[in-house]
XYZ file of C-alpha atoms in Angstrom:
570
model
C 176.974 159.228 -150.849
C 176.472 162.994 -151.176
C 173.306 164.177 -150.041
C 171.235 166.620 -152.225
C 167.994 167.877 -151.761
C 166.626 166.231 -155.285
C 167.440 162.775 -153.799
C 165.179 163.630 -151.125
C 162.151 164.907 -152.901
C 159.056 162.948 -154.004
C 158.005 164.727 -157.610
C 154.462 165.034 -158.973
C 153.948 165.155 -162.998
C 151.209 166.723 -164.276
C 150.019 166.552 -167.704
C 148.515 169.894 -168.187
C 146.008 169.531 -170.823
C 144.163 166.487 -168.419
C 144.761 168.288 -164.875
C 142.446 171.251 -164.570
C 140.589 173.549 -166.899
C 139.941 176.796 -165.514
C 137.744 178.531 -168.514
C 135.852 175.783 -169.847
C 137.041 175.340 -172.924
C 137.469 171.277 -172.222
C 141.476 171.579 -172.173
C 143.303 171.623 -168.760
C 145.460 174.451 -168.089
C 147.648 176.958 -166.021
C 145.648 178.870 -163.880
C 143.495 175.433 -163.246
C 147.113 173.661 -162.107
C 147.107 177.373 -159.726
C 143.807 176.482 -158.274
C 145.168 173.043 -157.451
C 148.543 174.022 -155.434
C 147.138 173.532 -152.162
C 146.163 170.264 -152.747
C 149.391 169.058 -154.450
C 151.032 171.053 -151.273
C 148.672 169.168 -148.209
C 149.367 165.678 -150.388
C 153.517 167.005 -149.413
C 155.387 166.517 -152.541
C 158.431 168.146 -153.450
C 159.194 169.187 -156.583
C 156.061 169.588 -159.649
C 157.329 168.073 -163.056
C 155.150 170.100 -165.780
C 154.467 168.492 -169.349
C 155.146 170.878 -172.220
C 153.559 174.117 -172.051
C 155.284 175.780 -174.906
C 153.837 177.019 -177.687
C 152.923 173.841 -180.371
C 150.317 172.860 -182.915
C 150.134 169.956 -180.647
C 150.634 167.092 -183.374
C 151.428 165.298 -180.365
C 150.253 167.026 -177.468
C 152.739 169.369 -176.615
C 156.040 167.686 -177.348
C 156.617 169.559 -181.142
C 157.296 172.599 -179.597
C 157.161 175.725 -182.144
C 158.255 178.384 -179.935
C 160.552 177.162 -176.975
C 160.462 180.992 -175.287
C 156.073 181.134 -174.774
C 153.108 179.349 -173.758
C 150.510 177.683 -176.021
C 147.266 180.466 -176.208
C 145.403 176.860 -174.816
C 147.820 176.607 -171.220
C 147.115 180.746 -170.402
C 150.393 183.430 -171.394
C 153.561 183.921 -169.484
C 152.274 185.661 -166.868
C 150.449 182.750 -165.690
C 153.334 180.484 -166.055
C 154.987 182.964 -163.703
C 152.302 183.123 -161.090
C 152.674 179.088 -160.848
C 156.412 179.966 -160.647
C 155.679 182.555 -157.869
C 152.839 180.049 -156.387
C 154.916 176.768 -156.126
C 157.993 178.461 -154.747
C 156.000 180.281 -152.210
C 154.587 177.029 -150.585
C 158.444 175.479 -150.208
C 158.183 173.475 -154.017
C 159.761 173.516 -157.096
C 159.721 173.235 -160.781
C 160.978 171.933 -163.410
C 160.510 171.920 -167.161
C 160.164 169.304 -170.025
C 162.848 170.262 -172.618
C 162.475 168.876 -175.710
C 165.317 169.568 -178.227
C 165.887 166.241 -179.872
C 163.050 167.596 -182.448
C 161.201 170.485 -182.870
C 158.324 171.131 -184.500
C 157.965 171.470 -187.965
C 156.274 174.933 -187.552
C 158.980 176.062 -185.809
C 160.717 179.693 -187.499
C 164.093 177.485 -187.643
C 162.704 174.327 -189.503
C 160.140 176.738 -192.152
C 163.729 178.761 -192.995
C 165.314 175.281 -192.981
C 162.827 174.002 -195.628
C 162.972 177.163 -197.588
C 166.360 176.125 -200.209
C 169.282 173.742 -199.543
C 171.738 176.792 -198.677
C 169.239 178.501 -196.501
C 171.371 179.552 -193.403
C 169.254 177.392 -191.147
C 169.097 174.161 -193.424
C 171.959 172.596 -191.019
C 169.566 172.854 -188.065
C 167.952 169.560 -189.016
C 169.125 166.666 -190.919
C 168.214 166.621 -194.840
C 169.113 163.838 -196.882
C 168.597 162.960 -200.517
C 166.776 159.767 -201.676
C 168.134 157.071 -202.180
C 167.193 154.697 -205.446
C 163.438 156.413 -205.674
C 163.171 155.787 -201.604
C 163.447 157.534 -198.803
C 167.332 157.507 -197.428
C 167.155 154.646 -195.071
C 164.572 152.194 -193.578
C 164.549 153.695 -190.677
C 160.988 153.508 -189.170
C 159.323 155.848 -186.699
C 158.515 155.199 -183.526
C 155.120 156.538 -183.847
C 154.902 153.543 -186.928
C 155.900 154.406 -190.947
C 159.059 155.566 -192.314
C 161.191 158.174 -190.059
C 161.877 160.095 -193.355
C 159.371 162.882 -194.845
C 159.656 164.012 -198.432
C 160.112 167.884 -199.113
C 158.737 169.073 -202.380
C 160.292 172.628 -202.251
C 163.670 170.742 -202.395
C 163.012 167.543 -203.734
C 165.304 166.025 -200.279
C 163.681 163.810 -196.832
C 164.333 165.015 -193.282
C 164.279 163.027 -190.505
C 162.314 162.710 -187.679
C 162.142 159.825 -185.158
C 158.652 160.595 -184.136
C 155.750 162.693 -185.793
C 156.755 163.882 -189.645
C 155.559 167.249 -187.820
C 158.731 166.861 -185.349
C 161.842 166.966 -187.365
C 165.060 166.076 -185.477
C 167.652 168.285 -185.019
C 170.648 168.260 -185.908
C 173.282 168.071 -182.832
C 175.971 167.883 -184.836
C 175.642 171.719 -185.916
C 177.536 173.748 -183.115
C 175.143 176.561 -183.728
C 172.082 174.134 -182.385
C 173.359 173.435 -179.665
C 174.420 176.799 -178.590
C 170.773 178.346 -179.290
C 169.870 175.236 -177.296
C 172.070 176.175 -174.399
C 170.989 179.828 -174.672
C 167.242 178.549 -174.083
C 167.809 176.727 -171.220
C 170.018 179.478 -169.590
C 166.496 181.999 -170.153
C 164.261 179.157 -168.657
C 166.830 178.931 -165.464
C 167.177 182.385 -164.988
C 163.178 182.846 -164.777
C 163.883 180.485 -161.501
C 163.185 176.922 -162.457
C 163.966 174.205 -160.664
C 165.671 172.057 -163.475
C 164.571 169.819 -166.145
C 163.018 166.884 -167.335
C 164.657 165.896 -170.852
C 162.775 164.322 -173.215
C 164.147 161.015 -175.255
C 167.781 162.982 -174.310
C 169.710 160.108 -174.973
C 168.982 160.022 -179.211
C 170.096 163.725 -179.861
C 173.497 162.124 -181.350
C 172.965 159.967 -184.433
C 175.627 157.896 -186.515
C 176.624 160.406 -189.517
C 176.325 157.776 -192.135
C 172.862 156.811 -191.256
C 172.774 153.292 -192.557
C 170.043 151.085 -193.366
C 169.138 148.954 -190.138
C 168.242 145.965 -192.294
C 171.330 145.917 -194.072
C 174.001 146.745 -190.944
C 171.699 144.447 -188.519
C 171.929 140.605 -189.757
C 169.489 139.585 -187.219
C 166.742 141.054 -189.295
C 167.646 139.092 -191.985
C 167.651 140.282 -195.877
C 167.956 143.252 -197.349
C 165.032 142.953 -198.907
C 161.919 145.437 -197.590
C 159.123 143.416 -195.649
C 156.195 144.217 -197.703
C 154.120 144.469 -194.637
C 156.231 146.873 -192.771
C 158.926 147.147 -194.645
C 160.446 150.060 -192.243
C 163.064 148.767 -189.184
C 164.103 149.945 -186.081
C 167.564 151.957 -186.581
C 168.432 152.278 -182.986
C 171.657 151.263 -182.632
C 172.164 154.383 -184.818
C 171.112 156.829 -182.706
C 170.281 155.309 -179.528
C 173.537 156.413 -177.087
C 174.919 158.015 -180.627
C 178.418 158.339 -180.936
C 178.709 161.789 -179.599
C 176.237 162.047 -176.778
C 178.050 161.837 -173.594
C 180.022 164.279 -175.226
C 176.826 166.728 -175.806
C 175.327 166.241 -172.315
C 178.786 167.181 -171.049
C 179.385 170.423 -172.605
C 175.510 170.826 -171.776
C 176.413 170.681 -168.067
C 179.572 172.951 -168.940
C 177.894 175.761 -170.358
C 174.038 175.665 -168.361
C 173.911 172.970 -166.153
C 176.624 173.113 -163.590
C 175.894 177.259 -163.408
C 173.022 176.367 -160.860
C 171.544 174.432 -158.389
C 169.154 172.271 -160.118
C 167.712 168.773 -160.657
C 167.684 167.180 -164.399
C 166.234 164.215 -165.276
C 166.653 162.649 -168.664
C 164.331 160.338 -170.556
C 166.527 157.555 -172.020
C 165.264 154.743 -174.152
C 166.983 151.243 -174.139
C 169.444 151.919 -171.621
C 171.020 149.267 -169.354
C 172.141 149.858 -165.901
C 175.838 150.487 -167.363
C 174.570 152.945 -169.788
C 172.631 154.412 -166.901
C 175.906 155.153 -164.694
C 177.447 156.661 -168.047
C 174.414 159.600 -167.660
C 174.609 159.448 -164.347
C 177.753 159.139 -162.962
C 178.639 161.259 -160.275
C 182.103 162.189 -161.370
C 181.034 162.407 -164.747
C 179.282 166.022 -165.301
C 176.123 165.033 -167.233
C 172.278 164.409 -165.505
C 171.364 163.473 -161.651
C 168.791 160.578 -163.419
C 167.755 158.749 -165.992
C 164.289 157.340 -166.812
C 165.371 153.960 -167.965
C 162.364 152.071 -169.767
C 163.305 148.068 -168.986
C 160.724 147.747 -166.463
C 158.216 149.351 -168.760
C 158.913 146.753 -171.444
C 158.689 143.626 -168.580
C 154.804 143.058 -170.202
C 156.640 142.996 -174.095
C 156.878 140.194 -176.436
C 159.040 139.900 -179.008
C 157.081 141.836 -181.378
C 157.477 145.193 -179.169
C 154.895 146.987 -176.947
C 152.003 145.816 -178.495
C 152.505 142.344 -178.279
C 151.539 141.653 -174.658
C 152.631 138.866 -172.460
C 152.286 138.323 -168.933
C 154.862 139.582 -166.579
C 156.447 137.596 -163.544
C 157.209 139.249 -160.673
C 160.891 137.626 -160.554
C 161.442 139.697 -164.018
C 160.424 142.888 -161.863
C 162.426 142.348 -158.836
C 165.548 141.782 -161.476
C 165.206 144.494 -163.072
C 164.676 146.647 -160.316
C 167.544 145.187 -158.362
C 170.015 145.688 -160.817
C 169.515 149.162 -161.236
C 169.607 149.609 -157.253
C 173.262 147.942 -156.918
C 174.834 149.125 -160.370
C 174.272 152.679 -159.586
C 174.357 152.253 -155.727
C 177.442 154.848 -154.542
C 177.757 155.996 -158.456
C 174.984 157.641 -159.109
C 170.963 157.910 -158.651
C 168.104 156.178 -159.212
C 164.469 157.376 -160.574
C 161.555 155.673 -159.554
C 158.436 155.311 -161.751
C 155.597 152.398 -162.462
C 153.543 155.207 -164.687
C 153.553 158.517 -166.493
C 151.854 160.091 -169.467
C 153.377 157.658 -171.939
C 152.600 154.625 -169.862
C 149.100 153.083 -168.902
C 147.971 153.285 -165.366
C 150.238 151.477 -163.076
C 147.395 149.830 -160.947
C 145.509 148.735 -163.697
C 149.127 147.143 -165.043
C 150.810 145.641 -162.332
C 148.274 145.815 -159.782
C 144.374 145.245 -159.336
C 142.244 147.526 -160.467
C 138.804 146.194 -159.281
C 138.552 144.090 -156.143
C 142.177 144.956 -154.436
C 142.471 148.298 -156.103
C 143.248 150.580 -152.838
C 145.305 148.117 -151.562
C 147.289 147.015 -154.363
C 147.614 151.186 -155.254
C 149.286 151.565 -152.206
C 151.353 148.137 -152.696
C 152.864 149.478 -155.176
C 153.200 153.082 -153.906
C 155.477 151.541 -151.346
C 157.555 149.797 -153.546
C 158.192 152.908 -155.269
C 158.838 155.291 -152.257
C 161.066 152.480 -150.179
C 163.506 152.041 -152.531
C 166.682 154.063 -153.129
C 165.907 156.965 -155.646
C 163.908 159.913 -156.491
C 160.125 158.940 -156.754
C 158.005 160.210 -159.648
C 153.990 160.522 -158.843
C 151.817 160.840 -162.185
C 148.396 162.805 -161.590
C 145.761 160.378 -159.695
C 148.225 157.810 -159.030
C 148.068 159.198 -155.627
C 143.551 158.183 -156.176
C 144.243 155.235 -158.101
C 142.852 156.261 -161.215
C 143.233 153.726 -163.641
C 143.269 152.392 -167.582
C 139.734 152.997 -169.517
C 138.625 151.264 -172.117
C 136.782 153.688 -174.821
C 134.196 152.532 -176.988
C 136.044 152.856 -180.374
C 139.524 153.739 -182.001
C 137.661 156.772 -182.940
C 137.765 157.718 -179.530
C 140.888 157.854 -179.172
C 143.281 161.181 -179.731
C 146.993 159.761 -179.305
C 149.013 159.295 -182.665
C 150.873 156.180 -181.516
C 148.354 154.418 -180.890
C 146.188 155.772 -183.628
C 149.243 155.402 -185.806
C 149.430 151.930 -184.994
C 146.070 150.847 -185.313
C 146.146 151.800 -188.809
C 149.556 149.972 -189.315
C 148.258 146.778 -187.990
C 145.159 146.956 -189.212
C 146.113 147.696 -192.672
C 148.672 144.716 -192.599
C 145.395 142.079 -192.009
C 145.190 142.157 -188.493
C 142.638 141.740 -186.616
C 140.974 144.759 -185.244
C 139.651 143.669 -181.995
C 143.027 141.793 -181.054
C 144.760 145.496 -181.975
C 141.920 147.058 -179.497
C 142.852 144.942 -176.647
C 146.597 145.916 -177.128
C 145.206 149.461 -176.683
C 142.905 148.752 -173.462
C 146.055 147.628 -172.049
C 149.069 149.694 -173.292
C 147.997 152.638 -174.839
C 149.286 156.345 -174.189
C 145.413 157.581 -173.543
C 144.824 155.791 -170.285
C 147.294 158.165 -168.711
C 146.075 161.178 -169.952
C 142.190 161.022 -169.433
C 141.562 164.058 -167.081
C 142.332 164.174 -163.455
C 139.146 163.247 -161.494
C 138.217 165.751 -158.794
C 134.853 164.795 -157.982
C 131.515 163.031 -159.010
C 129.918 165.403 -161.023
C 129.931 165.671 -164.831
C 133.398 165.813 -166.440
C 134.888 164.424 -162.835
C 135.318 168.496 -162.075
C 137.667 169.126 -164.652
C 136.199 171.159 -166.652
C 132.494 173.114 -167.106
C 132.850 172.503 -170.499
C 133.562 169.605 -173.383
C 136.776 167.758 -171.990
C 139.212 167.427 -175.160
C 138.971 163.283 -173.966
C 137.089 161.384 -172.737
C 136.988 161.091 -168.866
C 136.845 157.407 -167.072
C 133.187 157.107 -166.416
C 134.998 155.451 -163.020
C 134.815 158.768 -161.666
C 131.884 158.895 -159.779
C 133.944 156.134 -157.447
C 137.281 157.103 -157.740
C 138.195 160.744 -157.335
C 140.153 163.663 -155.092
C 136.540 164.395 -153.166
C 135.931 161.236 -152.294
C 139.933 160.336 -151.069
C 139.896 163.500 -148.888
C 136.641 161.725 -147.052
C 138.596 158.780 -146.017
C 141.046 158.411 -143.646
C 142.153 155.350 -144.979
C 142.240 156.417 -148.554
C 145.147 155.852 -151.304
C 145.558 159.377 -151.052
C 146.801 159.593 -147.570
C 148.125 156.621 -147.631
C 150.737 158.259 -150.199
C 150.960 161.757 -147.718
C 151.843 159.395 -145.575
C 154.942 157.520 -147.243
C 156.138 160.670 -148.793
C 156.473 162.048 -145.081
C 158.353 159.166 -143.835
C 161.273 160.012 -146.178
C 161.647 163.045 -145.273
C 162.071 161.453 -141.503
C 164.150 158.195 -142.346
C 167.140 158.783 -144.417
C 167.599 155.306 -144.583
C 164.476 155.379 -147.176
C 166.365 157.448 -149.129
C 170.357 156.696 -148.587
C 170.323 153.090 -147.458
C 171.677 150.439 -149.560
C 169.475 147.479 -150.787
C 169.601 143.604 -150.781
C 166.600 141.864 -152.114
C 164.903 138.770 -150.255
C 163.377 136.032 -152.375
C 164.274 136.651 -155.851
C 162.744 133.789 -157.216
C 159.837 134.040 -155.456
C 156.989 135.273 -157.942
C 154.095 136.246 -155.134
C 156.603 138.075 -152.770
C 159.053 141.272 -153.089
C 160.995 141.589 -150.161
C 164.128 143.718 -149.579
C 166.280 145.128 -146.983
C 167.875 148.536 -146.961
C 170.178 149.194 -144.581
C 172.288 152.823 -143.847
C 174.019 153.935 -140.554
C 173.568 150.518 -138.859
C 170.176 150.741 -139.227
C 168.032 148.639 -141.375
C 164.816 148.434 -143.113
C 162.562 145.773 -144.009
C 160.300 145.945 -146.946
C 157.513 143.200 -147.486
C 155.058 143.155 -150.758
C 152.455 140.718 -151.346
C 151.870 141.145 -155.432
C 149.113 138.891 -155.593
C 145.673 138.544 -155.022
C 146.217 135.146 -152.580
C 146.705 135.125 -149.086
C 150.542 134.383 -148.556
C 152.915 133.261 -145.581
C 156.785 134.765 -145.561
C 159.222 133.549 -143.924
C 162.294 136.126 -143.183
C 165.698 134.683 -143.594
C 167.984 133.733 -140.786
C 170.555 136.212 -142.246
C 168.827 139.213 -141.351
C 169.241 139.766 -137.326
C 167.702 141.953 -135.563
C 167.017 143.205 -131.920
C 164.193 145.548 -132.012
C 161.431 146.591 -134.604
C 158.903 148.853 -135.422
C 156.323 148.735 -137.983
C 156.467 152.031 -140.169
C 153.435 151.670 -142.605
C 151.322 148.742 -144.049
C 147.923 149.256 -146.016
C 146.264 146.557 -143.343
C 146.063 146.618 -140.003
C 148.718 144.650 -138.059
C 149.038 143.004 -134.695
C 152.747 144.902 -134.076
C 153.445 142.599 -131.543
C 153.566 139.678 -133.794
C 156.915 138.125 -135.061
C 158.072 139.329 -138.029
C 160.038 136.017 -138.794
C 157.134 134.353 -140.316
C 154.324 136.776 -141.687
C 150.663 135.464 -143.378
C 149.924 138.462 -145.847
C 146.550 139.506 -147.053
C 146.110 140.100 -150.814
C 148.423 142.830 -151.788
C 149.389 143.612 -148.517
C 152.840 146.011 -147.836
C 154.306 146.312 -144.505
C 157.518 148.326 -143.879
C 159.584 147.557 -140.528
C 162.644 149.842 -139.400
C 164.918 147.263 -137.637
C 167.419 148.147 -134.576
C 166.455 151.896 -134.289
């Protein structure tokens, strides 16, 4: 397996407009994220992933981008963007970018010339259809809820757009898009960036035709519209379109492949064998993928809202299929959270009694298994999910979207409220919490949402007190990959896959191995390891209890969310 330095970084996200405000004006920004490099640098992560800064009307925060070449007024100018440039690159890290080019916003110069007549020069850009029998041109819903087409007086046509009506799609198959594209990404790069993060990259290519998903799909049944929601998901149209291995290649043609960068690409409702299709190393395309199956484990049938419990045997198979389908063909990314996501401890861990311990449980997990690991802001604390007094509270459109949906359609409004408490978009992006005082330290002024009123407990002052604190904990495990390259390049075999209180796997690289034991409950358990893994010598690496190291790891009693890693035969 080649070696490469992004395989061996551990990368922070930070949401901007929850991280730090440095004027008081309630919204996070860049110079606050400057004030905060020395702490991201003593925690000892590589590489800072940084939300959309561009300028936006922020319809949804940040990601309907109306100028890709400046900074929103809110985030500071270009000049601070290049000081935390200058700042992270003098303290050995690196950045990269979110770029967002399946839409842009509707505000952008392109899409208000594009709206202007049906042979403006830029109507092409984006993807204008004509109704069809007094409807919009498909059922295609949204997945922010509603129909994914929005009616244009000025030319009596719809344009599409997969998320917000104020982020039109654009349209790939225009050479001319994609070259402005490529130019963009080639200014970005040659300001010095690190790479980037590629937002939902894997829907830029959609099916010409653009047929009805009712009608093409027959397990939805009829043709006939639901009254309730009479709008259907059209992925299979655009989802890995026809033409997108084809766009990501040229992409790596023209920008990519001209410099040494990492590029990570958000892809819904890809399988492992999609995966290695982005992936691939002889292929030409992206060094990851952020693949969503383990964020859907907690799904129904109805979608994200409609909550069931997970098992941990549905975890450990979908995280062990990624691990040996891309093993030796391409590279993993590892993430239980990020600003779309709720918090991971409040999710799949504990988030009152065993909250340190099950925060670092699952930090483990994510930092012992082969692939790049992804922090979000105050995982490294435990932050976790809040529950706000009322929808009104509330400032993300899915979820206000949704709300309104469901509601509308009879249902009942505190069963939609708990679907939010657990799932929805805001519990990631209250701001980070730096200390106890008012506002958690992020800002002097209003904060733009609501911060956890957890805060007073759970924040950066309090894990910089404590030795034994999440925090370190996580300085700790993000240290011993950079001394282990068995963390990072060893192979993996899972343990006990049916097991639903223990996840246990081996990794093993060089004729070394590594032994990886996770207690995801909040029981007392005993493990047994099996007779096929021999060993001669061990030594315990990290747990988040104490433990006698003399003991015999052949038969283990675990506390409540208790991780131990071993390094076997040194």
């Amino acid at each position: 397996m080649k070696k490469t330095w992004w395989k061996e970084s551990v990368v922070y996200q930070i949401y901007p407009r929850s991280f730090m405000d440095s004027n008081g004006d309630g919204i996070g920004d860049i110079p606050g994220i400057i004030s905060k490099l020395d702490y991201l640098q003593l925690l000892g992560v590589h590489v800072i992933w940084l939300c959309p800064v561009y300028e936006s009307p922020n319809d949804d925060n940040g990601y309907d981008i109306s100028n890709y070449q400046n900074i929103m007024d809110e985030f500071g100018t270009l000049d601070d963007w290049e000081q935390l440039l200058d700042g992270l690159h003098q303290r050995g890290m690196k950045l990269i970018m979110d770029l967002v080019v399946n839409h842009s916003s509707d505000e952008h110069a392109w899409f208000m010339e594009s709206r202007q007549s049906k042979d403006n020069p830029y109507r092409d850009y984006y993807i204008w259809r004509p109704g069809k029998d007094g409807r919009e041109p498909n059922d295609w819903s949204s997945f922010f809820s509603g129909s994914a087409w929005q009616y244009d007086e000025t030319t009596e046509e719809y344009y599409l757009h997969l998320f917000s009506k104020k982020q039109p799609d654009l349209n790939w198959e225009n050479p001319t898009v994609r070259e402005e594209v490529y130019k963009m990404m080639t200014w970005w790069l040659d300001k010095g960036i690190d790479g980037f993060r590629m937002d939902v990259i894997n829907l830029i290519s959609k099916d010409p035709k653009l047929p009805d998903a009712r009608e093409e799909t027959p397990e939805l049944g009829t043709a006939e519209p639901d009254q309730k929601f009479p709008y259907h998901f059209g992925g299979k149209y655009f989802v890995n379109g026809p033409r997108v291995h084809e766009y990501l290649q040229e992409m790596n043609e023209k920008v990519l492949s001209k410099y040494d960068i990492m590029t990570v690409g958000e892809a819904i409702n890809v399988t492992p064998e999609d995966g290695a299709l982005y992936v691939g190393e002889d292929r030409n395309e992206l060094n990851m993928v952020f693949h969503f199956e383990l964020m859907r484990v907690d799904a129904g049938k109805g979608g994200k809202w409609d909550i069931r419990p997970w098992k941990l045997s549905e975890i450990k198979a979908i995280i062990s299929k990624w691990q040996t389908l891309l093993h030796n063909k391409g590279w993993n990314s590892n993430y239980m959270n990020n600003h779309d996501q709720a918090r991971m401890v409040s999710r799949f861990g504990n988030d009152t009694r065993y909250r340190k311990e099950s925060a670092k449980m699952l930090g483990t997990l994510l930092h012992t298994l082969q692939g790049t690991p992804y922090i979000y802001q105050g995982e490294e604390i435990g932050m976790t999910n809040i529950r706000m007094p009322s929808i009104d509270d509330y400032q993300d459109i899915e979820t206000l979207n949704m709300y309104q949906e469901y509601t509308a359609a009879g249902i009942d409004p505190d069963k939609v409220m708990e679907s939010i408490y657990i799932k929805s978009r805001d519990n990631a992006r209250t701001p980070m919490q730096w200390d106890d005082s008012e506002h958690a330290g992020f800002t002097t002024g209003q904060p733009w949402i609501t911060v956890n009123p957890n805060h007073d407990k759970i924040n950066v002052a309090e894990a910089l007190k404590d030795q034994e604190s999440i925090f370190y904990y996580y300085q700790k495990l993000i240290a011993l990959r950079g001394e282990h390259d068995i963390i990072v390049y060893g192979d993996y075999h899972l343990l006990l896959p049916e097991d639903e209180q223990i996840y246990a796997y081996v990794r093993t690289y060089e004729g070394k191995q590594l032994l990886v034991v996770l207690n995801f409950c909040d029981q007392p358990v005993h493990f047994q390891l099996e007779n096929s893994v021999q060993y001669e010598q061990y030594q315990l690496l990290i747990s988040n209890y104490t433990v006698d190291e003399q003991q015999d790891i052949r038969e283990m009693d675990l506390q409540p969310y208790e991780a131990r890693v071993y390094k076997l035969n040194q």
